[in-house]
Amino acid sequence: MSRAFVKETAQDAPPPERMLSEGPNPVTPEGFAQIEGEVARLEAALKSEGNPLLRETLERDLRYWSAQKLRAQIVSVAPEGGAVAFGARVTITRRVAPAYERKQQTFRIVGEDEARPAAGTISWRSPLAQAIMGAEVGDIVETASPPAEIEIVAID
């Protein structure tokens, strides 16, 4: 019987590949260290893992982190000049419709894989980071979705 019409089960299917973003992969020095740590951890785990299904997942993750490491461009500090840029720690005041209540936030703009909003870091690809890139202290940036006014309070 041909295997062409046999349904594969989820157990037989390999794990889906992790998506890689197009373009550069800027990272902070700390982010690059995280990537190197993931590669080392996965390589060590593969040496001792005997379960074929777990090996497939580890191999898939290793392919992802190895590709991210190859694409990494280490950006050590935000550029001079006072504008919001990759690596900068930014404090903003956000006024969101409909009530337009003020909310102050501080975060650092970092690489995709090192972003942890709960820990105060956001990806440079996030809509918020994209909206404020290039703005300076005192600038007010308006966003459409959600409707908001974002004032740049400080840049470190």
PDB file of C-alpha atoms in Angstrom:
ATOM      1  CA  MET A   1       0.000   0.000   0.000  1.00  0.00           C
ATOM      2  CA  SER A   2       1.240   3.443  -0.877  1.00  0.00           C
ATOM      3  CA  ARG A   3       1.967   5.836   1.977  1.00  0.00           C
ATOM      4  CA  ALA A   4       0.560   8.706  -0.099  1.00  0.00           C
ATOM      5  CA  PHE A   5      -2.891   8.333   1.420  1.00  0.00           C
ATOM      6  CA  VAL A   6      -1.930   7.367   4.943  1.00  0.00           C
ATOM      7  CA  LYS A   7      -2.619  10.072   7.503  1.00  0.00           C
ATOM      8  CA  GLU A   8       0.368  10.944   9.621  1.00  0.00           C
ATOM      9  CA  THR A   9      -0.342  11.311  13.297  1.00  0.00           C
ATOM     10  CA  ALA A  10       0.960  14.202  15.327  1.00  0.00           C
ATOM     11  CA  GLN A  11       3.267  11.703  16.980  1.00  0.00           C
ATOM     12  CA  ASP A  12       4.882  10.856  13.622  1.00  0.00           C
ATOM     13  CA  ALA A  13       5.205  14.415  12.361  1.00  0.00           C
ATOM     14  CA  PRO A  14       8.372  16.353  13.110  1.00  0.00           C
ATOM     15  CA  PRO A  15       7.979  19.545  15.138  1.00  0.00           C
ATOM     16  CA  PRO A  16       7.351  22.645  13.000  1.00  0.00           C
ATOM     17  CA  GLU A  17      10.369  24.834  12.352  1.00  0.00           C
ATOM     18  CA  ARG A  18      10.688  28.016  14.413  1.00  0.00           C
ATOM     19  CA  MET A  19      10.172  31.126  12.327  1.00  0.00           C
ATOM     20  CA  LEU A  20      13.120  33.404  11.643  1.00  0.00           C
ATOM     21  CA  SER A  21      12.471  37.078  10.981  1.00  0.00           C
ATOM     22  CA  GLU A  22      13.679  38.674   7.786  1.00  0.00           C
ATOM     23  CA  GLY A  23      16.639  41.006   7.893  1.00  0.00           C
ATOM     24  CA  PRO A  24      19.212  41.698  10.559  1.00  0.00           C
ATOM     25  CA  ASN A  25      19.184  40.333  14.095  1.00  0.00           C
ATOM     26  CA  PRO A  26      20.494  43.151  16.278  1.00  0.00           C
ATOM     27  CA  VAL A  27      21.212  42.054  19.843  1.00  0.00           C
ATOM     28  CA  THR A  28      22.703  43.582  22.951  1.00  0.00           C
ATOM     29  CA  PRO A  29      25.874  41.981  24.340  1.00  0.00           C
ATOM     30  CA  GLU A  30      23.650  40.342  26.983  1.00  0.00           C
ATOM     31  CA  GLY A  31      21.342  39.047  24.258  1.00  0.00           C
ATOM     32  CA  PHE A  32      24.260  37.514  22.372  1.00  0.00           C
ATOM     33  CA  ALA A  33      25.369  35.780  25.573  1.00  0.00           C
ATOM     34  CA  GLN A  34      21.828  34.379  25.929  1.00  0.00           C
ATOM     35  CA  ILE A  35      21.960  33.027  22.372  1.00  0.00           C
ATOM     36  CA  GLU A  36      25.360  31.403  23.009  1.00  0.00           C
ATOM     37  CA  GLY A  37      23.968  29.889  26.221  1.00  0.00           C
ATOM     38  CA  GLU A  38      21.000  28.386  24.380  1.00  0.00           C
ATOM     39  CA  VAL A  39      23.265  26.872  21.707  1.00  0.00           C
ATOM     40  CA  ALA A  40      25.544  25.346  24.376  1.00  0.00           C
ATOM     41  CA  ARG A  41      22.581  24.043  26.406  1.00  0.00           C
ATOM     42  CA  LEU A  42      20.977  22.402  23.363  1.00  0.00           C
ATOM     43  CA  GLU A  43      24.256  20.853  22.169  1.00  0.00           C
ATOM     44  CA  ALA A  44      24.789  19.348  25.645  1.00  0.00           C
ATOM     45  CA  ALA A  45      21.211  18.073  25.819  1.00  0.00           C
ATOM     46  CA  LEU A  46      21.530  16.393  22.414  1.00  0.00           C
ATOM     47  CA  LYS A  47      24.579  14.423  23.571  1.00  0.00           C
ATOM     48  CA  SER A  48      22.578  12.660  26.269  1.00  0.00           C
ATOM     49  CA  GLU A  49      19.029  12.533  24.832  1.00  0.00           C
ATOM     50  CA  GLY A  50      17.922   9.129  23.563  1.00  0.00           C
ATOM     51  CA  ASN A  51      14.238   9.803  22.918  1.00  0.00           C
ATOM     52  CA  PRO A  52      13.834  10.347  19.128  1.00  0.00           C
ATOM     53  CA  LEU A  53      10.917  12.771  19.515  1.00  0.00           C
ATOM     54  CA  LEU A  54      12.747  14.914  22.052  1.00  0.00           C
ATOM     55  CA  ARG A  55      15.877  14.818  19.868  1.00  0.00           C
ATOM     56  CA  GLU A  56      13.863  16.202  16.918  1.00  0.00           C
ATOM     57  CA  THR A  57      12.668  19.097  19.068  1.00  0.00           C
ATOM     58  CA  LEU A  58      16.173  19.759  20.418  1.00  0.00           C
ATOM     59  CA  GLU A  59      17.621  19.635  16.892  1.00  0.00           C
ATOM     60  CA  ARG A  60      14.941  22.029  15.629  1.00  0.00           C
ATOM     61  CA  ASP A  61      15.661  24.461  18.475  1.00  0.00           C
ATOM     62  CA  LEU A  62      19.408  24.160  17.856  1.00  0.00           C
ATOM     63  CA  ARG A  63      18.874  25.053  14.181  1.00  0.00           C
ATOM     64  CA  TYR A  64      16.917  28.150  15.261  1.00  0.00           C
ATOM     65  CA  TRP A  65      19.447  29.373  17.844  1.00  0.00           C
ATOM     66  CA  SER A  66      22.422  28.620  15.568  1.00  0.00           C
ATOM     67  CA  ALA A  67      20.808  30.673  12.789  1.00  0.00           C
ATOM     68  CA  GLN A  68      20.098  33.503  15.231  1.00  0.00           C
ATOM     69  CA  LYS A  69      23.728  33.410  16.357  1.00  0.00           C
ATOM     70  CA  LEU A  70      24.986  33.604  12.760  1.00  0.00           C
ATOM     71  CA  ARG A  71      22.653  36.532  11.991  1.00  0.00           C
ATOM     72  CA  ALA A  72      23.407  38.387  15.239  1.00  0.00           C
ATOM     73  CA  GLN A  73      24.777  41.907  15.028  1.00  0.00           C
ATOM     74  CA  ILE A  74      25.935  43.041  18.459  1.00  0.00           C
ATOM     75  CA  VAL A  75      24.911  46.623  19.233  1.00  0.00           C
ATOM     76  CA  SER A  76      26.698  47.646  22.420  1.00  0.00           C
ATOM     77  CA  VAL A  77      25.086  50.995  23.217  1.00  0.00           C
ATOM     78  CA  ALA A  78      22.478  53.348  21.868  1.00  0.00           C
ATOM     79  CA  PRO A  79      23.959  55.876  19.449  1.00  0.00           C
ATOM     80  CA  GLU A  80      24.793  59.363  20.679  1.00  0.00           C
ATOM     81  CA  GLY A  81      22.469  62.212  19.837  1.00  0.00           C
ATOM     82  CA  GLY A  82      19.596  61.866  22.263  1.00  0.00           C
ATOM     83  CA  ALA A  83      17.160  60.024  19.995  1.00  0.00           C
ATOM     84  CA  VAL A  84      15.408  56.771  20.834  1.00  0.00           C
ATOM     85  CA  ALA A  85      17.412  53.909  19.294  1.00  0.00           C
ATOM     86  CA  PHE A  86      18.196  50.230  19.745  1.00  0.00           C
ATOM     87  CA  GLY A  87      19.633  49.560  23.192  1.00  0.00           C
ATOM     88  CA  ALA A  88      18.229  52.740  24.750  1.00  0.00           C
ATOM     89  CA  ARG A  89      16.363  52.753  28.054  1.00  0.00           C
ATOM     90  CA  VAL A  90      13.328  54.967  27.486  1.00  0.00           C
ATOM     91  CA  THR A  91      10.785  56.454  29.865  1.00  0.00           C
ATOM     92  CA  ILE A  92       7.495  57.448  28.272  1.00  0.00           C
ATOM     93  CA  THR A  93       4.156  58.803  29.382  1.00  0.00           C
ATOM     94  CA  ARG A  94       1.351  57.186  27.447  1.00  0.00           C
ATOM     95  CA  ARG A  95      -2.148  58.600  27.178  1.00  0.00           C
ATOM     96  CA  VAL A  96      -4.492  56.008  25.686  1.00  0.00           C
ATOM     97  CA  ALA A  97      -8.036  56.674  24.397  1.00  0.00           C
ATOM     98  CA  PRO A  98     -10.838  56.766  25.338  1.00  0.00           C
ATOM     99  CA  ALA A  99     -10.091  58.083  28.855  1.00  0.00           C
ATOM    100  CA  TYR A 100      -6.610  59.392  28.005  1.00  0.00           C
ATOM    101  CA  GLU A 101      -5.327  58.516  31.465  1.00  0.00           C
ATOM    102  CA  ARG A 102      -1.582  59.013  31.870  1.00  0.00           C
ATOM    103  CA  LYS A 103       0.577  55.949  32.411  1.00  0.00           C
ATOM    104  CA  GLN A 104       4.364  56.149  32.761  1.00  0.00           C
ATOM    105  CA  GLN A 105       6.562  53.262  31.600  1.00  0.00           C
ATOM    106  CA  THR A 106      10.275  52.635  31.421  1.00  0.00           C
ATOM    107  CA  PHE A 107      11.748  49.944  29.183  1.00  0.00           C
ATOM    108  CA  ARG A 108      14.835  49.084  27.167  1.00  0.00           C
ATOM    109  CA  ILE A 109      14.665  48.373  23.432  1.00  0.00           C
ATOM    110  CA  VAL A 110      16.434  45.077  22.715  1.00  0.00           C
ATOM    111  CA  GLY A 111      16.604  42.191  20.225  1.00  0.00           C
ATOM    112  CA  GLU A 112      13.654  39.928  19.472  1.00  0.00           C
ATOM    113  CA  ASP A 113      14.805  36.928  21.492  1.00  0.00           C
ATOM    114  CA  GLU A 114      15.811  38.921  24.557  1.00  0.00           C
ATOM    115  CA  ALA A 115      12.574  40.914  24.874  1.00  0.00           C
ATOM    116  CA  ARG A 116      10.703  40.289  28.137  1.00  0.00           C
ATOM    117  CA  PRO A 117       8.044  43.000  28.604  1.00  0.00           C
ATOM    118  CA  ALA A 118       7.365  41.929  32.198  1.00  0.00           C
ATOM    119  CA  ALA A 119      11.076  42.479  32.904  1.00  0.00           C
ATOM    120  CA  GLY A 120      11.147  45.900  31.227  1.00  0.00           C
ATOM    121  CA  THR A 121      12.536  45.005  27.797  1.00  0.00           C
ATOM    122  CA  ILE A 122      10.719  45.192  24.455  1.00  0.00           C
ATOM    123  CA  SER A 123      11.678  44.053  20.973  1.00  0.00           C
ATOM    124  CA  TRP A 124      12.931  46.632  18.507  1.00  0.00           C
ATOM    125  CA  ARG A 125      10.337  45.179  16.109  1.00  0.00           C
ATOM    126  CA  SER A 126       7.405  45.846  18.462  1.00  0.00           C
ATOM    127  CA  PRO A 127       4.855  48.453  17.352  1.00  0.00           C
ATOM    128  CA  LEU A 128       5.680  50.629  20.373  1.00  0.00           C
ATOM    129  CA  ALA A 129       9.426  50.605  19.686  1.00  0.00           C
ATOM    130  CA  GLN A 130       8.849  51.248  15.984  1.00  0.00           C
ATOM    131  CA  ALA A 131       6.561  54.200  16.815  1.00  0.00           C
ATOM    132  CA  ILE A 132       9.105  55.961  19.019  1.00  0.00           C
ATOM    133  CA  MET A 133      12.390  55.178  17.220  1.00  0.00           C
ATOM    134  CA  GLY A 134      14.126  58.441  16.365  1.00  0.00           C
ATOM    135  CA  ALA A 135      12.030  60.527  18.777  1.00  0.00           C
ATOM    136  CA  GLU A 136      13.758  62.784  21.314  1.00  0.00           C
ATOM    137  CA  VAL A 137      12.958  63.871  24.868  1.00  0.00           C
ATOM    138  CA  GLY A 138       9.867  66.081  24.809  1.00  0.00           C
ATOM    139  CA  ASP A 139       8.556  64.704  21.505  1.00  0.00           C
ATOM    140  CA  ILE A 140       4.973  63.465  21.390  1.00  0.00           C
ATOM    141  CA  VAL A 141       4.237  60.547  19.096  1.00  0.00           C
ATOM    142  CA  GLU A 142       0.675  59.669  18.140  1.00  0.00           C
ATOM    143  CA  THR A 143      -0.335  56.092  17.386  1.00  0.00           C
ATOM    144  CA  ALA A 144      -3.471  54.948  15.600  1.00  0.00           C
ATOM    145  CA  SER A 145      -3.931  51.481  17.055  1.00  0.00           C
ATOM    146  CA  PRO A 146      -4.599  51.810  19.881  1.00  0.00           C
ATOM    147  CA  PRO A 147      -5.200  55.559  19.717  1.00  0.00           C
ATOM    148  CA  ALA A 148      -2.595  57.032  22.029  1.00  0.00           C
ATOM    149  CA  GLU A 149      -0.250  59.940  22.625  1.00  0.00           C
ATOM    150  CA  ILE A 150       3.243  58.934  23.740  1.00  0.00           C
ATOM    151  CA  GLU A 151       5.534  61.550  25.240  1.00  0.00           C
ATOM    152  CA  ILE A 152       9.248  60.778  25.481  1.00  0.00           C
ATOM    153  CA  VAL A 153      10.225  61.705  29.066  1.00  0.00           C
ATOM    154  CA  ALA A 154      13.802  60.358  29.283  1.00  0.00           C
ATOM    155  CA  ILE A 155      16.356  58.435  27.234  1.00  0.00           C
ATOM    156  CA  ASP A 156      19.313  56.689  28.892  1.00  0.00           C
TER     157      ASP A 156
END
